mmCIF file with all atom_site columns, C-alpha atoms in Angstrom:
data_model
loop_
_atom_site.group_PDB
_atom_site.id
_atom_site.type_symbol
_atom_site.label_atom_id
_atom_site.label_alt_id
_atom_site.label_comp_id
_atom_site.label_asym_id
_atom_site.label_entity_id
_atom_site.label_seq_id
_atom_site.pdbx_PDB_ins_code
_atom_site.Cartn_x
_atom_site.Cartn_y
_atom_site.Cartn_z
_atom_site.occupancy
_atom_site.B_iso_or_equiv
_atom_site.pdbx_formal_charge
_atom_site.auth_seq_id
_atom_site.auth_comp_id
_atom_site.auth_asym_id
_atom_site.auth_atom_id
_atom_site.pdbx_PDB_model_num
ATOM 1   C CA . GLU A 1 1   ? 9.398   1.157   5.110   1.00 74.00 ? 133 GLU A CA 1
ATOM 2   C CA . ALA A 1 2   ? 9.792   -2.173  3.462   1.00 77.00 ? 134 ALA A CA 1
ATOM 3   C CA . ASP A 1 3   ? 6.590   -3.612  2.029   1.00 92.00 ? 135 ASP A CA 1
ATOM 4   C CA . ILE A 1 4   ? 4.870   -5.093  -0.840  1.00 96.00 ? 136 ILE A CA 1
ATOM 5   C CA . TYR A 1 5   ? 2.427   -3.149  -2.924  1.00 96.00 ? 137 TYR A CA 1
ATOM 6   C CA . GLN A 1 6   ? -0.203  -4.059  -5.405  1.00 97.00 ? 138 GLN A CA 1
ATOM 7   C CA . THR A 1 7   ? -2.224  -1.818  -7.831  1.00 97.00 ? 139 THR A CA 1
ATOM 8   C CA . PRO A 1 8   ? -4.964  -1.384  -8.364  1.00 97.00 ? 140 PRO A CA 1
ATOM 9   C CA . ARG A 1 9   ? -6.831  -2.317  -5.337  1.00 96.00 ? 141 ARG A CA 1
ATOM 10  C CA . TYR A 1 10  ? -10.146 -2.765  -7.186  1.00 97.00 ? 142 TYR A CA 1
ATOM 11  C CA . LEU A 1 11  ? -10.677 -3.018  -10.985 1.00 97.00 ? 143 LEU A CA 1
ATOM 12  C CA . VAL A 1 12  ? -13.787 -3.544  -13.131 1.00 97.00 ? 144 VAL A CA 1
ATOM 13  C CA . ILE A 1 13  ? -13.248 -4.188  -16.730 1.00 96.00 ? 145 ILE A CA 1
ATOM 14  C CA . GLY A 1 14  ? -15.042 -5.498  -19.739 1.00 97.00 ? 146 GLY A CA 1
ATOM 15  C CA . THR A 1 15  ? -14.757 -9.054  -21.354 1.00 97.00 ? 147 THR A CA 1
ATOM 16  C CA . GLY A 1 16  ? -11.877 -9.244  -23.740 1.00 96.00 ? 148 GLY A CA 1
ATOM 17  C CA . LYS A 1 17  ? -9.832  -6.570  -22.345 1.00 96.00 ? 149 LYS A CA 1
ATOM 18  C CA . LYS A 1 18  ? -6.114  -6.870  -21.606 1.00 96.00 ? 150 LYS A CA 1
ATOM 19  C CA . ILE A 1 19  ? -5.085  -6.048  -18.021 1.00 96.00 ? 151 ILE A CA 1
ATOM 20  C CA . THR A 1 20  ? -1.801  -6.036  -15.973 1.00 97.00 ? 152 THR A CA 1
ATOM 21  C CA . LEU A 1 21  ? -1.970  -6.331  -12.165 1.00 97.00 ? 153 LEU A CA 1
ATOM 22  C CA . GLU A 1 22  ? 1.147   -4.647  -10.683 1.00 98.00 ? 154 GLU A CA 1
ATOM 23  C CA . CYS A 1 23  ? 3.019   -6.088  -7.776  1.00 98.00 ? 155 CYS A CA 1
ATOM 24  C CA . SER A 1 24  ? 6.198   -4.376  -6.401  1.00 97.00 ? 156 SER A CA 1
ATOM 25  C CA . GLN A 1 25  ? 8.401   -5.116  -3.180  1.00 97.00 ? 157 GLN A CA 1
ATOM 26  C CA . THR A 1 26  ? 10.954  -3.318  -1.488  1.00 95.00 ? 158 THR A CA 1
ATOM 27  C CA . MET A 1 27  ? 12.119  -6.050  0.801   1.00 93.00 ? 159 MET A CA 1
ATOM 28  C CA . GLY A 1 28  ? 14.900  -7.413  -1.436  1.00 92.00 ? 160 GLY A CA 1
ATOM 29  C CA . HIS A 1 29  ? 13.447  -10.947 -1.582  1.00 93.00 ? 161 HIS A CA 1
ATOM 30  C CA . ASP A 1 30  ? 14.279  -13.205 -4.549  1.00 93.00 ? 162 ASP A CA 1
ATOM 31  C CA . LYS A 1 31  ? 11.151  -15.390 -4.384  1.00 93.00 ? 163 LYS A CA 1
ATOM 32  C CA . MET A 1 32  ? 7.700   -13.793 -5.483  1.00 96.00 ? 164 MET A CA 1
ATOM 33  C CA . TYR A 1 33  ? 4.323   -15.760 -5.965  1.00 95.00 ? 165 TYR A CA 1
ATOM 34  C CA . TRP A 1 34  ? 0.971   -14.966 -7.155  1.00 96.00 ? 166 TRP A CA 1
ATOM 35  C CA . TYR A 1 35  ? -2.183  -16.429 -5.575  1.00 95.00 ? 167 TYR A CA 1
ATOM 36  C CA . GLN A 1 36  ? -5.846  -16.331 -6.717  1.00 95.00 ? 168 GLN A CA 1
ATOM 37  C CA . GLN A 1 37  ? -8.329  -16.282 -3.777  1.00 94.00 ? 169 GLN A CA 1
ATOM 38  C CA . ASP A 1 38  ? -12.009 -15.950 -3.763  1.00 89.00 ? 170 ASP A CA 1
ATOM 39  C CA . PRO A 1 39  ? -13.126 -14.075 -0.621  1.00 79.00 ? 171 PRO A CA 1
ATOM 40  C CA . GLY A 1 40  ? -12.234 -16.197 2.495   1.00 75.00 ? 172 GLY A CA 1
ATOM 41  C CA . MET A 1 41  ? -11.431 -19.273 0.434   1.00 88.00 ? 173 MET A CA 1
ATOM 42  C CA . GLU A 1 42  ? -8.354  -21.184 -0.397  1.00 90.00 ? 174 GLU A CA 1
ATOM 43  C CA . LEU A 1 43  ? -5.271  -19.578 -1.745  1.00 93.00 ? 175 LEU A CA 1
ATOM 44  C CA . HIS A 1 44  ? -4.343  -21.048 -5.055  1.00 92.00 ? 176 HIS A CA 1
ATOM 45  C CA . LEU A 1 45  ? -0.766  -20.570 -6.328  1.00 91.00 ? 177 LEU A CA 1
ATOM 46  C CA . ILE A 1 46  ? -0.884  -19.442 -9.960  1.00 93.00 ? 178 ILE A CA 1
ATOM 47  C CA . HIS A 1 47  ? 2.591   -18.270 -10.661 1.00 95.00 ? 179 HIS A CA 1
ATOM 48  C CA . TYR A 1 48  ? 5.980   -18.232 -8.925  1.00 93.00 ? 180 TYR A CA 1
ATOM 49  C CA . SER A 1 49  ? 9.357   -16.733 -9.526  1.00 94.00 ? 181 SER A CA 1
ATOM 50  C CA . TYR A 1 50  ? 12.856  -17.623 -7.836  1.00 92.00 ? 182 TYR A CA 1
ATOM 51  C CA . GLY A 1 51  ? 14.451  -14.533 -9.199  1.00 93.00 ? 183 GLY A CA 1
ATOM 52  C CA . VAL A 1 52  ? 15.101  -12.369 -12.204 1.00 95.00 ? 184 VAL A CA 1
ATOM 53  C CA . ASN A 1 53  ? 14.032  -14.182 -15.537 1.00 95.00 ? 185 ASN A CA 1
ATOM 54  C CA . SER A 1 54  ? 12.610  -16.987 -13.420 1.00 92.00 ? 186 SER A CA 1
ATOM 55  C CA . THR A 1 55  ? 8.922   -17.821 -13.670 1.00 94.00 ? 187 THR A CA 1
ATOM 56  C CA . GLU A 1 56  ? 7.074   -20.943 -13.263 1.00 91.00 ? 188 GLU A CA 1
ATOM 57  C CA . LYS A 1 57  ? 3.265   -21.759 -13.454 1.00 90.00 ? 189 LYS A CA 1
ATOM 58  C CA . GLY A 1 58  ? 1.777   -22.826 -10.303 1.00 87.00 ? 190 GLY A CA 1
ATOM 59  C CA . ASP A 1 59  ? -0.704  -25.677 -9.302  1.00 77.00 ? 191 ASP A CA 1
ATOM 60  C CA . LEU A 1 60  ? -3.942  -23.926 -10.483 1.00 77.00 ? 192 LEU A CA 1
ATOM 61  C CA . SER A 1 61  ? -4.126  -23.683 -14.196 1.00 72.00 ? 193 SER A CA 1
ATOM 62  C CA . SER A 1 62  ? -4.356  -20.021 -15.116 1.00 76.00 ? 194 SER A CA 1
ATOM 63  C CA . GLU A 1 63  ? -4.767  -18.168 -18.431 1.00 87.00 ? 195 GLU A CA 1
ATOM 64  C CA . SER A 1 64  ? -2.531  -15.366 -17.092 1.00 92.00 ? 196 SER A CA 1
ATOM 65  C CA . THR A 1 65  ? 1.223   -14.707 -17.602 1.00 94.00 ? 197 THR A CA 1
ATOM 66  C CA . VAL A 1 66  ? 3.828   -13.082 -15.626 1.00 96.00 ? 198 VAL A CA 1
ATOM 67  C CA . SER A 1 67  ? 7.315   -11.619 -16.085 1.00 96.00 ? 199 SER A CA 1
ATOM 68  C CA . ARG A 1 68  ? 10.217  -11.033 -13.705 1.00 97.00 ? 200 ARG A CA 1
ATOM 69  C CA . ILE A 1 69  ? 12.604  -8.443  -15.346 1.00 97.00 ? 201 ILE A CA 1
ATOM 70  C CA . ARG A 1 70  ? 13.606  -6.692  -12.121 1.00 96.00 ? 202 ARG A CA 1
ATOM 71  C CA . THR A 1 71  ? 13.834  -8.227  -8.742  1.00 96.00 ? 203 THR A CA 1
ATOM 72  C CA . GLU A 1 72  ? 11.373  -5.862  -7.210  1.00 96.00 ? 204 GLU A CA 1
ATOM 73  C CA . HIS A 1 73  ? 8.694   -6.150  -9.848  1.00 97.00 ? 205 HIS A CA 1
ATOM 74  C CA . PHE A 1 74  ? 6.441   -9.193  -10.747 1.00 98.00 ? 206 PHE A CA 1
ATOM 75  C CA . PRO A 1 75  ? 3.429   -8.187  -12.950 1.00 98.00 ? 207 PRO A CA 1
ATOM 76  C CA . LEU A 1 76  ? 0.650   -10.335 -13.837 1.00 97.00 ? 208 LEU A CA 1
ATOM 77  C CA . THR A 1 77  ? -1.036  -9.885  -17.280 1.00 96.00 ? 209 THR A CA 1
ATOM 78  C CA . LEU A 1 78  ? -4.406  -11.210 -18.530 1.00 93.00 ? 210 LEU A CA 1
ATOM 79  C CA . GLU A 1 79  ? -4.381  -10.985 -22.408 1.00 92.00 ? 211 GLU A CA 1
ATOM 80  C CA . SER A 1 80  ? -8.151  -11.265 -22.707 1.00 94.00 ? 212 SER A CA 1
ATOM 81  C CA . ALA A 1 81  ? -10.105 -11.124 -19.450 1.00 94.00 ? 213 ALA A CA 1
ATOM 82  C CA . ARG A 1 82  ? -13.249 -13.137 -18.963 1.00 94.00 ? 214 ARG A CA 1
ATOM 83  C CA . PRO A 1 83  ? -16.003 -13.130 -16.346 1.00 95.00 ? 215 PRO A CA 1
ATOM 84  C CA . SER A 1 84  ? -14.333 -16.554 -15.035 1.00 92.00 ? 216 SER A CA 1
ATOM 85  C CA . HIS A 1 85  ? -11.160 -14.473 -14.048 1.00 94.00 ? 217 HIS A CA 1
ATOM 86  C CA . THR A 1 86  ? -13.259 -12.505 -11.340 1.00 95.00 ? 218 THR A CA 1
ATOM 87  C CA . SER A 1 87  ? -11.419 -13.050 -8.053  1.00 95.00 ? 219 SER A CA 1
ATOM 88  C CA . GLN A 1 88  ? -9.035  -11.403 -5.660  1.00 96.00 ? 220 GLN A CA 1
ATOM 89  C CA . TYR A 1 89  ? -5.279  -11.915 -6.814  1.00 97.00 ? 221 TYR A CA 1
ATOM 90  C CA . LEU A 1 90  ? -2.829  -11.782 -3.961  1.00 96.00 ? 222 LEU A CA 1
ATOM 91  C CA . CYS A 1 91  ? 1.024   -11.180 -4.588  1.00 97.00 ? 223 CYS A CA 1
ATOM 92  C CA . ALA A 1 92  ? 3.449   -12.446 -2.054  1.00 96.00 ? 224 ALA A CA 1
ATOM 93  C CA . SER A 1 93  ? 7.098   -11.835 -1.565  1.00 95.00 ? 225 SER A CA 1
ATOM 94  C CA . ILE A 1 94  ? 8.795   -14.655 0.300   1.00 91.00 ? 226 ILE A CA 1
ATOM 95  C CA . SER A 1 95  ? 11.840  -14.266 2.703   1.00 89.00 ? 227 SER A CA 1
ATOM 96  C CA . ARG A 1 96  ? 14.861  -16.493 2.842   1.00 85.00 ? 228 ARG A CA 1
ATOM 97  C CA . ARG A 1 97  ? 13.168  -18.141 5.953   1.00 83.00 ? 229 ARG A CA 1
ATOM 98  C CA . THR A 1 98  ? 10.251  -18.852 3.640   1.00 85.00 ? 230 THR A CA 1
ATOM 99  C CA . GLU A 1 99  ? 7.943   -16.175 5.416   1.00 89.00 ? 231 GLU A CA 1
ATOM 100 C CA . ALA A 1 100 ? 5.362   -14.991 2.922   1.00 93.00 ? 232 ALA A CA 1
ATOM 101 C CA . PHE A 1 101 ? 4.624   -11.164 2.940   1.00 95.00 ? 233 PHE A CA 1
ATOM 102 C CA . PHE A 1 102 ? 1.334   -10.572 1.178   1.00 96.00 ? 234 PHE A CA 1
ATOM 103 C CA . GLY A 1 103 ? 0.206   -7.340  -0.612  1.00 96.00 ? 235 GLY A CA 1
ATOM 104 C CA . GLN A 1 104 ? -3.169  -5.841  -0.014  1.00 95.00 ? 236 GLN A CA 1
ATOM 105 C CA . GLY A 1 105 ? -4.700  -7.755  -3.195  1.00 95.00 ? 237 GLY A CA 1
ATOM 106 C CA . THR A 1 106 ? -6.313  -6.714  -6.269  1.00 97.00 ? 238 THR A CA 1
ATOM 107 C CA . ARG A 1 107 ? -9.967  -7.440  -6.431  1.00 96.00 ? 239 ARG A CA 1
ATOM 108 C CA . LEU A 1 108 ? -10.844 -7.810  -10.147 1.00 96.00 ? 240 LEU A CA 1
ATOM 109 C CA . THR A 1 109 ? -14.320 -7.957  -11.582 1.00 97.00 ? 241 THR A CA 1
ATOM 110 C CA . VAL A 1 110 ? -14.845 -8.771  -15.278 1.00 97.00 ? 242 VAL A CA 1
ATOM 111 C CA . VAL A 1 111 ? -18.283 -7.894  -16.648 1.00 97.00 ? 243 VAL A CA 1
ATOM 112 C CA . GLY B 2 1   ? 3.172   -32.300 -5.879  1.00 72.00 ? 24  GLY B CA 1
ATOM 113 C CA . GLU B 2 2   ? 2.491   -31.165 -2.445  1.00 80.00 ? 25  GLU B CA 1
ATOM 114 C CA . ASN B 2 3   ? -1.044  -31.290 -1.059  1.00 90.00 ? 26  ASN B CA 1
ATOM 115 C CA . VAL B 2 4   ? -2.293  -29.920 2.083   1.00 95.00 ? 27  VAL B CA 1
ATOM 116 C CA . GLU B 2 5   ? -5.621  -30.881 3.710   1.00 97.00 ? 28  GLU B CA 1
ATOM 117 C CA . GLN B 2 6   ? -7.224  -28.688 6.381   1.00 97.00 ? 29  GLN B CA 1
ATOM 118 C CA . HIS B 2 7   ? -10.105 -29.227 8.621   1.00 97.00 ? 30  HIS B CA 1
ATOM 119 C CA . PRO B 2 8   ? -12.617 -28.141 9.777   1.00 97.00 ? 31  PRO B CA 1
ATOM 120 C CA . SER B 2 9   ? -13.676 -25.696 7.155   1.00 96.00 ? 32  SER B CA 1
ATOM 121 C CA . THR B 2 10  ? -15.604 -23.647 9.836   1.00 97.00 ? 33  THR B CA 1
ATOM 122 C CA . LEU B 2 11  ? -15.325 -23.639 13.643  1.00 98.00 ? 34  LEU B CA 1
ATOM 123 C CA . SER B 2 12  ? -17.360 -21.609 15.973  1.00 98.00 ? 35  SER B CA 1
ATOM 124 C CA . VAL B 2 13  ? -16.305 -21.643 19.730  1.00 98.00 ? 36  VAL B CA 1
ATOM 125 C CA . GLN B 2 14  ? -17.504 -19.558 22.839  1.00 98.00 ? 37  GLN B CA 1
ATOM 126 C CA . GLU B 2 15  ? -15.123 -16.758 24.209  1.00 98.00 ? 38  GLU B CA 1
ATOM 127 C CA . GLY B 2 16  ? -12.595 -18.438 26.496  1.00 97.00 ? 39  GLY B CA 1
ATOM 128 C CA . ASP B 2 17  ? -12.905 -21.862 24.897  1.00 97.00 ? 40  ASP B CA 1
ATOM 129 C CA . SER B 2 18  ? -9.913  -23.695 22.975  1.00 98.00 ? 41  SER B CA 1
ATOM 130 C CA . ALA B 2 19  ? -9.810  -23.992 19.133  1.00 98.00 ? 42  ALA B CA 1
ATOM 131 C CA . VAL B 2 20  ? -7.984  -26.698 17.259  1.00 98.00 ? 43  VAL B CA 1
ATOM 132 C CA . ILE B 2 21  ? -7.472  -26.714 13.423  1.00 98.00 ? 44  ILE B CA 1
ATOM 133 C CA . LYS B 2 22  ? -5.676  -29.566 11.830  1.00 98.00 ? 45  LYS B CA 1
ATOM 134 C CA . CYS B 2 23  ? -3.815  -30.135 8.510   1.00 98.00 ? 46  CYS B CA 1
ATOM 135 C CA . THR B 2 24  ? -2.330  -33.028 6.750   1.00 97.00 ? 47  THR B CA 1
ATOM 136 C CA . TYR B 2 25  ? 0.367   -32.886 4.069   1.00 96.00 ? 48  TYR B CA 1
ATOM 137 C CA . SER B 2 26  ? 1.275   -35.252 1.320   1.00 94.00 ? 49  SER B CA 1
ATOM 138 C CA . ASP B 2 27  ? 5.048   -34.703 0.750   1.00 91.00 ? 50  ASP B CA 1
ATOM 139 C CA . SER B 2 28  ? 7.202   -36.465 3.350   1.00 90.00 ? 51  SER B CA 1
ATOM 140 C CA . ALA B 2 29  ? 10.135  -33.924 2.160   1.00 89.00 ? 52  ALA B CA 1
ATOM 141 C CA . SER B 2 30  ? 8.289   -30.965 3.540   1.00 91.00 ? 53  SER B CA 1
ATOM 142 C CA . ASN B 2 31  ? 9.996   -29.242 6.424   1.00 91.00 ? 54  ASN B CA 1
ATOM 143 C CA . TYR B 2 32  ? 8.352   -25.972 7.101   1.00 92.00 ? 55  TYR B CA 1
ATOM 144 C CA . PHE B 2 33  ? 4.881   -25.482 8.299   1.00 95.00 ? 56  PHE B CA 1
ATOM 145 C CA . PRO B 2 34  ? 3.366   -22.054 8.850   1.00 95.00 ? 57  PRO B CA 1
ATOM 146 C CA . TRP B 2 35  ? 0.034   -20.740 9.926   1.00 98.00 ? 58  TRP B CA 1
ATOM 147 C CA . TYR B 2 36  ? -1.453  -17.558 8.476   1.00 97.00 ? 59  TYR B CA 1
ATOM 148 C CA . LYS B 2 37  ? -4.421  -15.528 9.780   1.00 97.00 ? 60  LYS B CA 1
ATOM 149 C CA . GLN B 2 38  ? -6.498  -13.587 7.495   1.00 96.00 ? 61  GLN B CA 1
ATOM 150 C CA . GLU B 2 39  ? -9.029  -11.096 8.795   1.00 95.00 ? 62  GLU B CA 1
ATOM 151 C CA . LEU B 2 40  ? -11.908 -10.138 6.907   1.00 92.00 ? 63  LEU B CA 1
ATOM 152 C CA . GLY B 2 41  ? -10.766 -7.787  3.991   1.00 89.00 ? 64  GLY B CA 1
ATOM 153 C CA . LYS B 2 42  ? -7.309  -8.126  4.947   1.00 92.00 ? 65  LYS B CA 1
ATOM 154 C CA . ARG B 2 43  ? -4.149  -9.891  3.807   1.00 94.00 ? 66  ARG B CA 1
ATOM 155 C CA . PRO B 2 44  ? -2.908  -13.041 5.343   1.00 95.00 ? 67  PRO B CA 1
ATOM 156 C CA . GLN B 2 45  ? -0.304  -12.629 8.065   1.00 95.00 ? 68  GLN B CA 1
ATOM 157 C CA . LEU B 2 46  ? 1.990   -15.098 9.685   1.00 95.00 ? 69  LEU B CA 1
ATOM 158 C CA . ILE B 2 47  ? 1.072   -16.009 13.156  1.00 97.00 ? 70  ILE B CA 1
ATOM 159 C CA . ILE B 2 48  ? 3.348   -18.832 13.968  1.00 97.00 ? 71  ILE B CA 1
ATOM 160 C CA . ASP B 2 49  ? 5.503   -21.446 12.258  1.00 95.00 ? 72  ASP B CA 1
ATOM 161 C CA . ILE B 2 50  ? 7.238   -24.767 12.999  1.00 94.00 ? 73  ILE B CA 1
ATOM 162 C CA . ARG B 2 51  ? 10.213  -26.414 11.301  1.00 91.00 ? 74  ARG B CA 1
ATOM 163 C CA . SER B 2 52  ? 10.530  -30.261 11.032  1.00 84.00 ? 75  SER B CA 1
ATOM 164 C CA . ASN B 2 53  ? 13.275  -30.431 13.690  1.00 83.00 ? 76  ASN B CA 1
ATOM 165 C CA . VAL B 2 54  ? 10.783  -29.564 16.558  1.00 84.00 ? 77  VAL B CA 1
ATOM 166 C CA . GLY B 2 55  ? 7.442   -31.344 17.654  1.00 91.00 ? 78  GLY B CA 1
ATOM 167 C CA . GLU B 2 56  ? 5.788   -28.154 19.318  1.00 94.00 ? 79  GLU B CA 1
ATOM 168 C CA . LYS B 2 57  ? 6.261   -24.516 19.466  1.00 94.00 ? 80  LYS B CA 1
ATOM 169 C CA . LYS B 2 58  ? 4.197   -21.971 21.641  1.00 96.00 ? 81  LYS B CA 1
ATOM 170 C CA . ASP B 2 59  ? 3.483   -18.201 21.513  1.00 94.00 ? 82  ASP B CA 1
ATOM 171 C CA . GLN B 2 60  ? 1.419   -16.960 24.188  1.00 96.00 ? 83  GLN B CA 1
ATOM 172 C CA . ARG B 2 61  ? -2.070  -18.314 23.454  1.00 97.00 ? 84  ARG B CA 1
ATOM 173 C CA . ILE B 2 62  ? -1.200  -20.072 20.262  1.00 98.00 ? 85  ILE B CA 1
ATOM 174 C CA . ALA B 2 63  ? 0.693   -23.384 19.637  1.00 98.00 ? 86  ALA B CA 1
ATOM 175 C CA . VAL B 2 64  ? 1.562   -25.547 16.900  1.00 98.00 ? 87  VAL B CA 1
ATOM 176 C CA . THR B 2 65  ? 2.281   -29.337 17.094  1.00 97.00 ? 88  THR B CA 1
ATOM 177 C CA . LEU B 2 66  ? 3.800   -31.380 14.363  1.00 96.00 ? 89  LEU B CA 1
ATOM 178 C CA . ASN B 2 67  ? 3.753   -35.137 13.914  1.00 95.00 ? 90  ASN B CA 1
ATOM 179 C CA . LYS B 2 68  ? 6.090   -35.913 11.007  1.00 93.00 ? 91  LYS B CA 1
ATOM 180 C CA . THR B 2 69  ? 5.550   -39.691 11.141  1.00 93.00 ? 92  THR B CA 1
ATOM 181 C CA . ALA B 2 70  ? 1.821   -39.219 10.554  1.00 94.00 ? 93  ALA B CA 1
ATOM 182 C CA . LYS B 2 71  ? 2.441   -36.150 8.372   1.00 95.00 ? 94  LYS B CA 1
ATOM 183 C CA . HIS B 2 72  ? 0.071   -33.792 10.186  1.00 95.00 ? 95  HIS B CA 1
ATOM 184 C CA . PHE B 2 73  ? 0.357   -30.578 12.222  1.00 97.00 ? 96  PHE B CA 1
ATOM 185 C CA . SER B 2 74  ? -2.390  -28.618 14.256  1.00 98.00 ? 97  SER B CA 1
ATOM 186 C CA . LEU B 2 75  ? -2.840  -25.085 15.459  1.00 98.00 ? 98  LEU B CA 1
ATOM 187 C CA . HIS B 2 76  ? -4.071  -24.633 19.078  1.00 98.00 ? 99  HIS B CA 1
ATOM 188 C CA . ILE B 2 77  ? -5.562  -21.446 20.227  1.00 98.00 ? 100 ILE B CA 1
ATOM 189 C CA . THR B 2 78  ? -6.477  -21.267 24.202  1.00 97.00 ? 101 THR B CA 1
ATOM 190 C CA . GLU B 2 79  ? -8.594  -18.814 25.833  1.00 98.00 ? 102 GLU B CA 1
ATOM 191 C CA . THR B 2 80  ? -10.152 -17.476 22.556  1.00 98.00 ? 103 THR B CA 1
ATOM 192 C CA . GLN B 2 81  ? -11.205 -13.951 22.254  1.00 97.00 ? 104 GLN B CA 1
ATOM 193 C CA . PRO B 2 82  ? -13.573 -12.354 19.594  1.00 96.00 ? 105 PRO B CA 1
ATOM 194 C CA . GLU B 2 83  ? -10.541 -10.767 17.861  1.00 96.00 ? 106 GLU B CA 1
ATOM 195 C CA . ASP B 2 84  ? -9.376  -14.253 17.128  1.00 98.00 ? 107 ASP B CA 1
ATOM 196 C CA . SER B 2 85  ? -12.077 -14.527 14.610  1.00 98.00 ? 108 SER B CA 1
ATOM 197 C CA . ALA B 2 86  ? -10.656 -14.787 11.156  1.00 97.00 ? 109 ALA B CA 1
ATOM 198 C CA . VAL B 2 87  ? -9.783  -17.318 8.450   1.00 97.00 ? 110 VAL B CA 1
ATOM 199 C CA . TYR B 2 88  ? -6.733  -19.482 9.344   1.00 98.00 ? 111 TYR B CA 1
ATOM 200 C CA . PHE B 2 89  ? -4.685  -21.146 6.659   1.00 97.00 ? 112 PHE B CA 1
ATOM 201 C CA . CYS B 2 90  ? -2.021  -23.704 7.156   1.00 97.00 ? 113 CYS B CA 1
ATOM 202 C CA . ALA B 2 91  ? 0.681   -24.243 4.663   1.00 95.00 ? 114 ALA B CA 1
ATOM 203 C CA . ALA B 2 92  ? 3.776   -26.605 3.894   1.00 94.00 ? 115 ALA B CA 1
ATOM 204 C CA . SER B 2 93  ? 6.838   -26.109 2.096   1.00 91.00 ? 116 SER B CA 1
ATOM 205 C CA . LYS B 2 94  ? 10.249  -27.825 1.432   1.00 84.00 ? 117 LYS B CA 1
ATOM 206 C CA . GLY B 2 95  ? 11.971  -24.554 1.917   1.00 63.00 ? 118 GLY B CA 1
ATOM 207 C CA . PRO B 2 96  ? 14.205  -23.106 2.467   1.00 57.00 ? 119 PRO B CA 1
ATOM 208 C CA . SER B 2 97  ? 16.570  -25.252 0.349   1.00 51.00 ? 120 SER B CA 1
ATOM 209 C CA . GLY B 2 98  ? 19.053  -22.955 -1.481  1.00 47.00 ? 121 GLY B CA 1
ATOM 210 C CA . ASN B 2 99  ? 17.832  -20.773 -4.245  1.00 47.00 ? 122 ASN B CA 1
ATOM 211 C CA . GLN B 2 100 ? 15.136  -23.281 -5.432  1.00 52.00 ? 123 GLN B CA 1
ATOM 212 C CA . GLY B 2 101 ? 13.494  -23.431 -2.111  1.00 59.00 ? 124 GLY B CA 1
ATOM 213 C CA . GLY B 2 102 ? 10.103  -25.138 -2.230  1.00 67.00 ? 125 GLY B CA 1
ATOM 214 C CA . LYS B 2 103 ? 6.615   -23.398 -3.277  1.00 82.00 ? 126 LYS B CA 1
ATOM 215 C CA . LEU B 2 104 ? 4.411   -22.619 -0.236  1.00 87.00 ? 127 LEU B CA 1
ATOM 216 C CA . ILE B 2 105 ? 1.259   -24.516 -0.605  1.00 90.00 ? 128 ILE B CA 1
ATOM 217 C CA . PHE B 2 106 ? -1.886  -23.706 1.442   1.00 93.00 ? 129 PHE B CA 1
ATOM 218 C CA . GLY B 2 107 ? -4.622  -25.664 3.001   1.00 95.00 ? 130 GLY B CA 1
ATOM 219 C CA . GLN B 2 108 ? -8.238  -24.723 2.127   1.00 95.00 ? 131 GLN B CA 1
ATOM 220 C CA . GLY B 2 109 ? -8.766  -22.459 5.135   1.00 96.00 ? 132 GLY B CA 1
ATOM 221 C CA . THR B 2 110 ? -10.673 -22.501 8.537   1.00 97.00 ? 133 THR B CA 1
ATOM 222 C CA . GLU B 2 111 ? -13.070 -19.837 9.137   1.00 97.00 ? 134 GLU B CA 1
ATOM 223 C CA . LEU B 2 112 ? -13.020 -19.395 12.967  1.00 98.00 ? 135 LEU B CA 1
ATOM 224 C CA . SER B 2 113 ? -15.778 -17.456 14.693  1.00 98.00 ? 136 SER B CA 1
ATOM 225 C CA . VAL B 2 114 ? -15.408 -16.817 18.472  1.00 98.00 ? 137 VAL B CA 1
ATOM 226 C CA . LYS B 2 115 ? -18.872 -16.022 20.019  1.00 96.00 ? 138 LYS B CA 1
ATOM 227 C CA . PRO B 2 116 ? -18.797 -13.359 23.091  1.00 92.00 ? 139 PRO B CA 1
#
């Protein structure tokens, strides 16, 4: 079944660690986005991609980086995690009609 | 860039009443306006959308209206039920416009509570 998958669902790590949040979709979409969201709060666009080798920073400043080497895969990396990075990270795959399909999210806690 | 303002931030209604959530956008080139529903602990899901070539769209108990001149659009839910309780997000985009279709920018969200 075509879907979008995020791993891990929950992650608790120590300050200064490097982490990569995984996002994969099997819907064949070119556009993929990363949003940061505190529970029940605003969705902040932090990165987006229009296709392979295309990545742009979103409207919310983020210390994370992304890569898009394959259409299906859009991982997000934090080189040195800090407590201020504690949040939920939602990956979305965008159809040609601009409908966003969201993953289940990764809830990150940095201690 | 595009900015989307959403009001109110919280809304409480009695079961059976109507609920209205309003959004305004800044970029007059925006032409696609979706609404997403996010239940507690779940991912946002599209419930209805409208494009700039129409002024109103309805799907059973939900409807969306668009006023391009005033740059605002609204979500209307009639005969509300407890299962309508969730956070609702509006969004605006200039997409699709070719391969570089616009970003999807969300409003701040409205927490709707429907009391039985």
